[in-house]
PDB file of C-alpha atoms in Angstrom:
ATOM      1  CA  MET L   1     103.089  80.256 133.400  1.00  0.00           C
ATOM      2  CA  LYS L   2     101.349  83.638 133.270  1.00  0.00           C
ATOM      3  CA  SER L   3     103.851  85.182 135.661  1.00  0.00           C
ATOM      4  CA  LYS L   4     106.526  84.752 133.133  1.00  0.00           C
ATOM      5  CA  ILE L   5     104.745  86.403 130.195  1.00  0.00           C
ATOM      6  CA  VAL L   6     106.627  89.530 129.580  1.00  0.00           C
ATOM      7  CA  ILE L   7     103.836  91.893 128.609  1.00  0.00           C
ATOM      8  CA  LEU L   8     105.433  95.221 129.351  1.00  0.00           C
ATOM      9  CA  PHE L   9     106.717  95.286 125.760  1.00  0.00           C
ATOM     10  CA  PHE L  10     103.326  95.131 124.195  1.00  0.00           C
ATOM     11  CA  LEU L  11     100.538  97.715 123.703  1.00  0.00           C
ATOM     12  CA  ILE L  12      97.271  96.018 124.983  1.00  0.00           C
ATOM     13  CA  SER L  13      94.018  97.137 123.493  1.00  0.00           C
ATOM     14  CA  LEU L  14      90.946  96.823 125.612  1.00  0.00           C
ATOM     15  CA  LYS L  15      87.274  98.046 125.780  1.00  0.00           C
ATOM     16  CA  SER L  16      85.951  99.680 128.844  1.00  0.00           C
ATOM     17  CA  LEU L  17      82.718 101.458 129.468  1.00  0.00           C
ATOM     18  CA  GLY L  18      81.790 101.950 125.922  1.00  0.00           C
ATOM     19  CA  GLN L  19      85.261 103.640 125.214  1.00  0.00           C
ATOM     20  CA  LYS L  20      88.336 101.885 123.959  1.00  0.00           C
ATOM     21  CA  GLN L  21      91.778 102.059 125.600  1.00  0.00           C
ATOM     22  CA  VAL L  22      95.378 101.153 124.921  1.00  0.00           C
ATOM     23  CA  GLU L  23      98.161 100.897 127.581  1.00  0.00           C
ATOM     24  CA  VAL L  24     101.770 101.974 127.106  1.00  0.00           C
ATOM     25  CA  PHE L  25     104.360 100.515 129.284  1.00  0.00           C
ATOM     26  CA  PHE L  26     107.598 101.916 130.700  1.00  0.00           C
ATOM     27  CA  ASP L  27     110.970 100.620 132.122  1.00  0.00           C
ATOM     28  CA  PHE L  28     111.733 100.893 135.693  1.00  0.00           C
ATOM     29  CA  ASN L  29     111.825 104.612 136.997  1.00  0.00           C
ATOM     30  CA  LYS L  30     111.559 105.854 133.343  1.00  0.00           C
ATOM     31  CA  ASP L  31     109.136 108.476 132.238  1.00  0.00           C
ATOM     32  CA  PHE L  32     109.368 107.655 128.502  1.00  0.00           C
ATOM     33  CA  PRO L  33     107.805 104.564 126.993  1.00  0.00           C
ATOM     34  CA  ASN L  34     110.135 101.681 126.345  1.00  0.00           C
ATOM     35  CA  PRO L  35     111.206 101.093 122.671  1.00  0.00           C
ATOM     36  CA  THR L  36     108.982  98.162 122.014  1.00  0.00           C
ATOM     37  CA  SER L  37     105.913 100.081 123.317  1.00  0.00           C
ATOM     38  CA  ILE L  38     106.959 102.991 121.068  1.00  0.00           C
ATOM     39  CA  LEU L  39     106.805 100.895 118.074  1.00  0.00           C
ATOM     40  CA  SER L  40     103.395  99.447 119.091  1.00  0.00           C
ATOM     41  CA  LEU L  41     102.083 102.852 119.852  1.00  0.00           C
ATOM     42  CA  ASN L  42     103.143 104.211 116.390  1.00  0.00           C
ATOM     43  CA  GLU L  43     101.504 101.336 114.668  1.00  0.00           C
ATOM     44  CA  TRP L  44      98.309 102.041 116.678  1.00  0.00           C
ATOM     45  CA  ILE L  45      98.507 105.767 115.848  1.00  0.00           C
ATOM     46  CA  ALA L  46      98.882 104.987 112.085  1.00  0.00           C
ATOM     47  CA  LYS L  47      95.595 103.210 112.290  1.00  0.00           C
ATOM     48  CA  SER L  48      93.756 105.569 114.592  1.00  0.00           C
ATOM     49  CA  LYS L  49      93.728 109.029 112.989  1.00  0.00           C
ATOM     50  CA  GLU L  50      89.972 109.268 113.409  1.00  0.00           C
ATOM     51  CA  VAL L  51      89.918 109.025 117.254  1.00  0.00           C
ATOM     52  CA  GLU L  52      89.478 111.518 120.156  1.00  0.00           C
ATOM     53  CA  ILE L  53      91.708 111.051 123.274  1.00  0.00           C
ATOM     54  CA  THR L  54      89.518 111.430 126.386  1.00  0.00           C
ATOM     55  CA  LYS L  55      91.567 110.437 129.246  1.00  0.00           C
ATOM     56  CA  LEU L  56      95.220 109.636 130.277  1.00  0.00           C
ATOM     57  CA  LEU L  57      95.871 107.758 133.468  1.00  0.00           C
ATOM     58  CA  GLY L  58      99.446 107.271 134.875  1.00  0.00           C
ATOM     59  CA  PHE L  59     100.730 104.472 137.128  1.00  0.00           C
ATOM     60  CA  CYS L  60     103.949 103.264 138.758  1.00  0.00           C
ATOM     61  CA  ASP L  61     105.110 100.171 140.528  1.00  0.00           C
ATOM     62  CA  SER L  62     105.059  99.961 144.251  1.00  0.00           C
ATOM     63  CA  ILE L  63     108.782 100.816 144.670  1.00  0.00           C
ATOM     64  CA  ASP L  64     109.692 104.256 146.091  1.00  0.00           C
ATOM     65  CA  THR L  65     107.563 106.740 147.957  1.00  0.00           C
ATOM     66  CA  LYS L  66     103.933 107.669 147.226  1.00  0.00           C
ATOM     67  CA  ASN L  67     104.828 111.312 146.360  1.00  0.00           C
ATOM     68  CA  TYR L  68     107.854 110.401 144.151  1.00  0.00           C
ATOM     69  CA  ASN L  69     105.602 107.749 142.181  1.00  0.00           C
ATOM     70  CA  LYS L  70     102.838 110.317 141.719  1.00  0.00           C
ATOM     71  CA  LEU L  71     105.227 112.869 140.184  1.00  0.00           C
ATOM     72  CA  LEU L  72     106.801 109.993 137.886  1.00  0.00           C
ATOM     73  CA  ALA L  73     103.231 109.089 136.831  1.00  0.00           C
ATOM     74  CA  GLU L  74     102.496 112.687 135.931  1.00  0.00           C
ATOM     75  CA  ARG L  75     105.673 112.858 133.878  1.00  0.00           C
ATOM     76  CA  ARG L  76     104.655 109.514 132.106  1.00  0.00           C
ATOM     77  CA  ILE L  77     101.342 111.065 131.206  1.00  0.00           C
ATOM     78  CA  GLU L  78     102.974 114.180 129.815  1.00  0.00           C
ATOM     79  CA  SER L  79     105.313 112.184 127.635  1.00  0.00           C
ATOM     80  CA  VAL L  80     102.510 110.119 126.172  1.00  0.00           C
ATOM     81  CA  ARG L  81     100.460 113.202 125.652  1.00  0.00           C
ATOM     82  CA  GLU L  82     103.264 114.895 123.839  1.00  0.00           C
ATOM     83  CA  LEU L  83     103.693 111.829 121.540  1.00  0.00           C
ATOM     84  CA  LEU L  84     100.065 111.743 120.741  1.00  0.00           C
ATOM     85  CA  GLU L  85      99.909 115.540 120.098  1.00  0.00           C
ATOM     86  CA  LYS L  86     102.934 115.485 117.701  1.00  0.00           C
ATOM     87  CA  SER L  87     101.196 112.716 115.799  1.00  0.00           C
ATOM     88  CA  GLY L  88      98.128 114.841 115.273  1.00  0.00           C
ATOM     89  CA  LEU L  89      95.662 113.030 117.098  1.00  0.00           C
ATOM     90  CA  LYS L  90      92.660 114.961 118.586  1.00  0.00           C
ATOM     91  CA  PHE L  91      92.071 115.420 122.211  1.00  0.00           C
ATOM     92  CA  SER L  92      88.802 116.109 124.146  1.00  0.00           C
ATOM     93  CA  ARG L  93      88.181 119.602 125.402  1.00  0.00           C
ATOM     94  CA  ASN L  94      87.682 117.912 128.733  1.00  0.00           C
ATOM     95  CA  LEU L  95      90.768 115.754 128.699  1.00  0.00           C
ATOM     96  CA  ASP L  96      91.378 113.921 132.019  1.00  0.00           C
ATOM     97  CA  LYS L  97      94.851 113.457 133.107  1.00  0.00           C
ATOM     98  CA  ILE L  98      95.112 111.404 136.409  1.00  0.00           C
ATOM     99  CA  ALA L  99      98.230 110.297 138.186  1.00  0.00           C
ATOM    100  CA  TYR L 100      97.601 107.468 140.515  1.00  0.00           C
ATOM    101  CA  GLY L 101     101.297 106.768 141.326  1.00  0.00           C
ATOM    102  CA  LYS L 102     101.042 103.453 143.158  1.00  0.00           C
ATOM    103  CA  ASP L 103      97.640 104.178 144.687  1.00  0.00           C
ATOM    104  CA  PHE L 104      95.714 101.541 142.848  1.00  0.00           C
ATOM    105  CA  LYS L 105      95.169  97.715 142.705  1.00  0.00           C
ATOM    106  CA  GLN L 106      98.765  96.567 141.775  1.00  0.00           C
ATOM    107  CA  SER L 107      99.519  93.500 139.744  1.00  0.00           C
ATOM    108  CA  LYS L 108     101.933  91.090 141.269  1.00  0.00           C
ATOM    109  CA  ILE L 109     104.012  91.560 138.167  1.00  0.00           C
ATOM    110  CA  GLN L 110     105.719  94.897 138.759  1.00  0.00           C
ATOM    111  CA  ALA L 111     106.147  95.486 135.034  1.00  0.00           C
ATOM    112  CA  GLU L 112     102.451  95.524 134.389  1.00  0.00           C
ATOM    113  CA  ASN L 113     102.174  98.557 136.898  1.00  0.00           C
ATOM    114  CA  ARG L 114     104.598 100.876 135.009  1.00  0.00           C
ATOM    115  CA  LYS L 115     102.101 102.266 132.409  1.00  0.00           C
ATOM    116  CA  VAL L 116      99.954 104.988 131.009  1.00  0.00           C
ATOM    117  CA  THR L 117      96.458 104.075 130.007  1.00  0.00           C
ATOM    118  CA  ILE L 118      95.032 106.025 127.081  1.00  0.00           C
ATOM    119  CA  PHE L 119      91.208 106.137 126.717  1.00  0.00           C
ATOM    120  CA  TYR L 120      89.728 107.240 123.465  1.00  0.00           C
ATOM    121  CA  SER L 121      86.544 107.352 121.469  1.00  0.00           C
ATOM    122  CA  GLU L 122      86.154 106.656 117.653  1.00  0.00           C
ATOM    123  CA  ILE L 123      85.183 109.761 115.626  1.00  0.00           C
ATOM    124  CA  ALA L 124      82.702 108.967 112.833  1.00  0.00           C
ATOM    125  CA  PRO L 125      84.202 110.113 109.667  1.00  0.00           C
ATOM    126  CA  LYS L 126      82.518 112.893 107.792  1.00  0.00           C
ATOM    127  CA  ILE L 127      81.075 111.629 104.533  1.00  0.00           C
ATOM    128  CA  VAL L 128      81.231 114.312 101.864  1.00  0.00           C
ATOM    129  CA  GLU L 129      78.760 113.398  99.182  1.00  0.00           C
ATOM    130  CA  SER L 130      80.056 114.280  95.612  1.00  0.00           C
ATOM    131  CA  GLU L 131      78.062 116.159  93.106  1.00  0.00           C
ATOM    132  CA  PHE L 132      77.805 113.143  90.890  1.00  0.00           C
ATOM    133  CA  THR L 133      76.432 111.025  93.782  1.00  0.00           C
ATOM    134  CA  LYS L 134      73.780 113.683  94.418  1.00  0.00           C
ATOM    135  CA  GLN L 135      72.848 113.859  90.745  1.00  0.00           C
ATOM    136  CA  ILE L 136      72.426 109.999  90.675  1.00  0.00           C
ATOM    137  CA  ARG L 137      70.420 110.059  93.915  1.00  0.00           C
ATOM    138  CA  ASN L 138      68.115 112.769  92.549  1.00  0.00           C
ATOM    139  CA  SER L 139      67.768 111.443  88.990  1.00  0.00           C
ATOM    140  CA  LYS L 140      64.715 109.616  87.709  1.00  0.00           C
ATOM    141  CA  VAL L 141      64.483 106.683  85.336  1.00  0.00           C
ATOM    142  CA  GLY L 142      65.145 107.715  81.755  1.00  0.00           C
ATOM    143  CA  GLU L 143      67.297 110.543  82.731  1.00  0.00           C
ATOM    144  CA  THR L 144      71.172 110.740  81.840  1.00  0.00           C
ATOM    145  CA  VAL L 145      73.906 112.010  84.081  1.00  0.00           C
ATOM    146  CA  LYS L 146      77.277 113.024  82.636  1.00  0.00           C
ATOM    147  CA  LEU L 147      80.324 111.105  84.395  1.00  0.00           C
ATOM    148  CA  PRO L 148      82.608 114.053  85.215  1.00  0.00           C
ATOM    149  CA  ASN L 149      86.264 114.269  84.689  1.00  0.00           C
ATOM    150  CA  ILE L 150      86.499 111.015  82.809  1.00  0.00           C
ATOM    151  CA  TYR L 151      89.612 111.223  80.507  1.00  0.00           C
ATOM    152  CA  PHE L 152      91.134 108.670  78.143  1.00  0.00           C
ATOM    153  CA  PHE L 153      94.482 108.579  76.342  1.00  0.00           C
ATOM    154  CA  ASN L 154      94.342 109.735  72.752  1.00  0.00           C
ATOM    155  CA  ASN L 155      92.261 107.615  70.347  1.00  0.00           C
ATOM    156  CA  SER L 156      92.384 104.978  73.111  1.00  0.00           C
ATOM    157  CA  ALA L 157      90.042 103.234  75.625  1.00  0.00           C
ATOM    158  CA  ARG L 158      92.683 103.504  78.353  1.00  0.00           C
ATOM    159  CA  ILE L 159      91.505 105.602  81.193  1.00  0.00           C
ATOM    160  CA  VAL L 160      94.082 108.060  82.575  1.00  0.00           C
ATOM    161  CA  PRO L 161      94.877 107.837  86.237  1.00  0.00           C
ATOM    162  CA  LYS L 162      93.450 111.091  87.256  1.00  0.00           C
ATOM    163  CA  SER L 163      89.932 109.892  86.489  1.00  0.00           C
ATOM    164  CA  ALA L 164      90.112 107.297  89.398  1.00  0.00           C
ATOM    165  CA  SER L 165      88.086 109.523  91.716  1.00  0.00           C
ATOM    166  CA  SER L 166      85.140 109.843  89.360  1.00  0.00           C
ATOM    167  CA  LEU L 167      85.213 106.057  88.616  1.00  0.00           C
ATOM    168  CA  TYR L 168      85.130 105.522  92.411  1.00  0.00           C
ATOM    169  CA  ASP L 169      82.190 107.786  92.745  1.00  0.00           C
ATOM    170  CA  LEU L 170      80.307 105.727  90.212  1.00  0.00           C
ATOM    171  CA  LEU L 171      81.278 102.464  91.917  1.00  0.00           C
ATOM    172  CA  CYS L 172      80.033 103.971  95.287  1.00  0.00           C
ATOM    173  CA  ALA L 173      76.715 104.982  93.715  1.00  0.00           C
ATOM    174  CA  MET L 174      76.161 101.369  92.459  1.00  0.00           C
ATOM    175  CA  GLN L 175      77.155  99.993  95.868  1.00  0.00           C
ATOM    176  CA  GLU L 176      74.898 102.267  97.792  1.00  0.00           C
ATOM    177  CA  ASN L 177      71.947 101.801  95.510  1.00  0.00           C
ATOM    178  CA  PRO L 178      71.617  98.048  94.810  1.00  0.00           C
ATOM    179  CA  LYS L 179      68.477  98.434  92.807  1.00  0.00           C
ATOM    180  CA  LEU L 180      70.215 100.960  90.409  1.00  0.00           C
ATOM    181  CA  LYS L 181      70.582  99.749  86.853  1.00  0.00           C
ATOM    182  CA  ILE L 182      72.434 101.822  84.362  1.00  0.00           C
ATOM    183  CA  GLU L 183      73.443 102.114  80.696  1.00  0.00           C
ATOM    184  CA  ILE L 184      76.893 103.390  80.142  1.00  0.00           C
ATOM    185  CA  GLN L 185      76.931 105.607  77.049  1.00  0.00           C
ATOM    186  CA  GLY L 186      80.090 106.575  75.203  1.00  0.00           C
ATOM    187  CA  HIS L 187      80.474 109.660  73.013  1.00  0.00           C
ATOM    188  CA  ILE L 188      83.356 111.054  70.954  1.00  0.00           C
ATOM    189  CA  CYS L 189      84.076 114.396  69.159  1.00  0.00           C
ATOM    190  CA  CYS L 190      85.714 115.736  66.095  1.00  0.00           C
ATOM    191  CA  GLN L 191      84.705 113.146  63.416  1.00  0.00           C
ATOM    192  CA  MET L 192      82.290 114.064  60.541  1.00  0.00           C
ATOM    193  CA  VAL L 193      81.435 110.448  60.067  1.00  0.00           C
ATOM    194  CA  ASN L 194      80.484 107.913  62.705  1.00  0.00           C
ATOM    195  CA  ASP L 195      82.830 106.249  65.030  1.00  0.00           C
ATOM    196  CA  LEU L 196      85.329 104.503  62.628  1.00  0.00           C
ATOM    197  CA  ASN L 197      87.395 102.693  65.273  1.00  0.00           C
ATOM    198  CA  ASN L 198      84.454 102.091  67.460  1.00  0.00           C
ATOM    199  CA  ILE L 199      86.201 104.066  70.218  1.00  0.00           C
ATOM    200  CA  SER L 200      83.112 105.245  72.091  1.00  0.00           C
ATOM    201  CA  THR L 201      81.962 101.614  72.622  1.00  0.00           C
ATOM    202  CA  ALA L 202      85.385 100.718  73.769  1.00  0.00           C
ATOM    203  CA  ARG L 203      85.516 103.457  76.242  1.00  0.00           C
ATOM    204  CA  ALA L 204      81.982 102.669  77.590  1.00  0.00           C
ATOM    205  CA  ARG L 205      83.051  98.981  77.897  1.00  0.00           C
ATOM    206  CA  ALA L 206      86.221  99.973  79.883  1.00  0.00           C
ATOM    207  CA  ILE L 207      84.026 101.662  82.539  1.00  0.00           C
ATOM    208  CA  TYR L 208      81.716  98.572  82.461  1.00  0.00           C
ATOM    209  CA  ASN L 209      84.703  96.325  83.031  1.00  0.00           C
ATOM    210  CA  TYR L 210      85.970  98.533  86.019  1.00  0.00           C
ATOM    211  CA  LEU L 211      82.550  98.103  87.821  1.00  0.00           C
ATOM    212  CA  LEU L 212      82.563  94.381  86.989  1.00  0.00           C
ATOM    213  CA  ARG L 213      85.992  93.991  88.450  1.00  0.00           C
ATOM    214  CA  ASN L 214      84.742  95.612  91.549  1.00  0.00           C
ATOM    215  CA  LYS L 215      81.869  93.054  91.926  1.00  0.00           C
ATOM    216  CA  ILE L 216      79.019  94.952  90.414  1.00  0.00           C
ATOM    217  CA  ASP L 217      76.520  92.385  88.966  1.00  0.00           C
ATOM    218  CA  ARG L 218      76.666  92.583  85.171  1.00  0.00           C
ATOM    219  CA  LYS L 219      72.860  92.280  85.155  1.00  0.00           C
ATOM    220  CA  ARG L 220      72.684  95.861  86.602  1.00  0.00           C
ATOM    221  CA  MET L 221      74.449  97.447  83.612  1.00  0.00           C
ATOM    222  CA  LYS L 222      75.199  97.517  79.940  1.00  0.00           C
ATOM    223  CA  PHE L 223      77.285  99.724  77.562  1.00  0.00           C
ATOM    224  CA  VAL L 224      76.745 101.262  74.288  1.00  0.00           C
ATOM    225  CA  GLY L 225      78.784 103.631  72.072  1.00  0.00           C
ATOM    226  CA  TYR L 226      77.084 106.452  70.172  1.00  0.00           C
ATOM    227  CA  GLY L 227      80.150 107.779  68.437  1.00  0.00           C
ATOM    228  CA  VAL L 228      79.160 111.336  67.142  1.00  0.00           C
ATOM    229  CA  LEU L 229      75.475 110.652  66.789  1.00  0.00           C
ATOM    230  CA  ARG L 230      74.535 112.473  69.912  1.00  0.00           C
ATOM    231  CA  PRO L 231      76.747 115.595  70.054  1.00  0.00           C
ATOM    232  CA  ILE L 232      76.149 118.387  72.559  1.00  0.00           C
ATOM    233  CA  HIS L 233      77.582 120.798  70.055  1.00  0.00           C
ATOM    234  CA  LYS L 234      77.239 120.619  66.250  1.00  0.00           C
ATOM    235  CA  ILE L 235      80.189 118.977  64.551  1.00  0.00           C
ATOM    236  CA  PRO L 236      82.727 120.278  63.539  1.00  0.00           C
ATOM    237  CA  GLU L 237      83.112 121.948  67.078  1.00  0.00           C
ATOM    238  CA  GLN L 238      84.168 125.476  67.077  1.00  0.00           C
ATOM    239  CA  ASN L 239      86.831 125.264  69.903  1.00  0.00           C
ATOM    240  CA  GLN L 240      88.492 122.855  72.383  1.00  0.00           C
ATOM    241  CA  ALA L 241      85.651 123.391  75.099  1.00  0.00           C
ATOM    242  CA  GLU L 242      83.146 122.150  72.654  1.00  0.00           C
ATOM    243  CA  GLU L 243      85.289 119.134  71.741  1.00  0.00           C
ATOM    244  CA  ASP L 244      85.745 118.308  75.445  1.00  0.00           C
ATOM    245  CA  GLU L 245      81.858 118.533  76.049  1.00  0.00           C
ATOM    246  CA  ASN L 246      81.067 116.203  73.115  1.00  0.00           C
ATOM    247  CA  ARG L 247      83.778 113.723  74.154  1.00  0.00           C
ATOM    248  CA  ARG L 248      81.993 112.439  77.198  1.00  0.00           C
ATOM    249  CA  VAL L 249      80.640 109.366  79.104  1.00  0.00           C
ATOM    250  CA  GLU L 250      77.015 109.464  80.357  1.00  0.00           C
ATOM    251  CA  ILE L 251      75.085 107.130  82.663  1.00  0.00           C
ATOM    252  CA  LEU L 252      71.370 106.480  81.611  1.00  0.00           C
ATOM    253  CA  ILE L 253      69.333 105.499  84.643  1.00  0.00           C
ATOM    254  CA  VAL L 254      67.511 102.380  83.587  1.00  0.00           C
ATOM    255  CA  GLU L 255      65.933 101.413  86.835  1.00  0.00           C
ATOM    256  CA  LYS L 256      66.265 102.579  90.463  1.00  0.00           C
TER     257      LYS L 256
END
């Protein structure tokens, strides 16, 4: 039977009037959420960093006087507000806090009436476009774009972990531009003869494989290694900066 469902221990998510809401439940005559609701509230907070709290409504059961219950509802609102504030959630400038006490349509199950309802709106995350993404978007067929901050272990095609963000930028560019086709071009430095160990090809293939693992159609891309055939600076390089600029990966725009 529904009357035997103990729902005071759960946080219930609902939708109302274009906003979302959650309900936090309290034990009898308590102004701090019960332990199970605290656990559920923390789980919700962990998943809800991009929200704005717009309204807090406090309620009590029908026991005790109207004035006492209104004050208890106000304390319940304040305890929930403090929990949300300490968790770093944002509040609307016009935050509504309304204590109804027991002046509302009560459930026959008293435990359902001891609550605070949190109304919130989701905040659209700010999308910061990377410089590489801008270059891809503004590039024309036949142009090359350097893939920035791509590093490999010495004499190897293994990509170092700090290059992850640049790889992700390339992946996003491929996902956001489904007509984009590219050629991944690998280059090395510091050798007077061409790429003896074919490292430039292996490094270009490593980036190709990364995109392939992330569901980019192989028909949209190919890879090639140019060794030292296309240096930016004449070989032998004069300093570390020139070596770094020669040791690079570029993206040729084949089709958009």
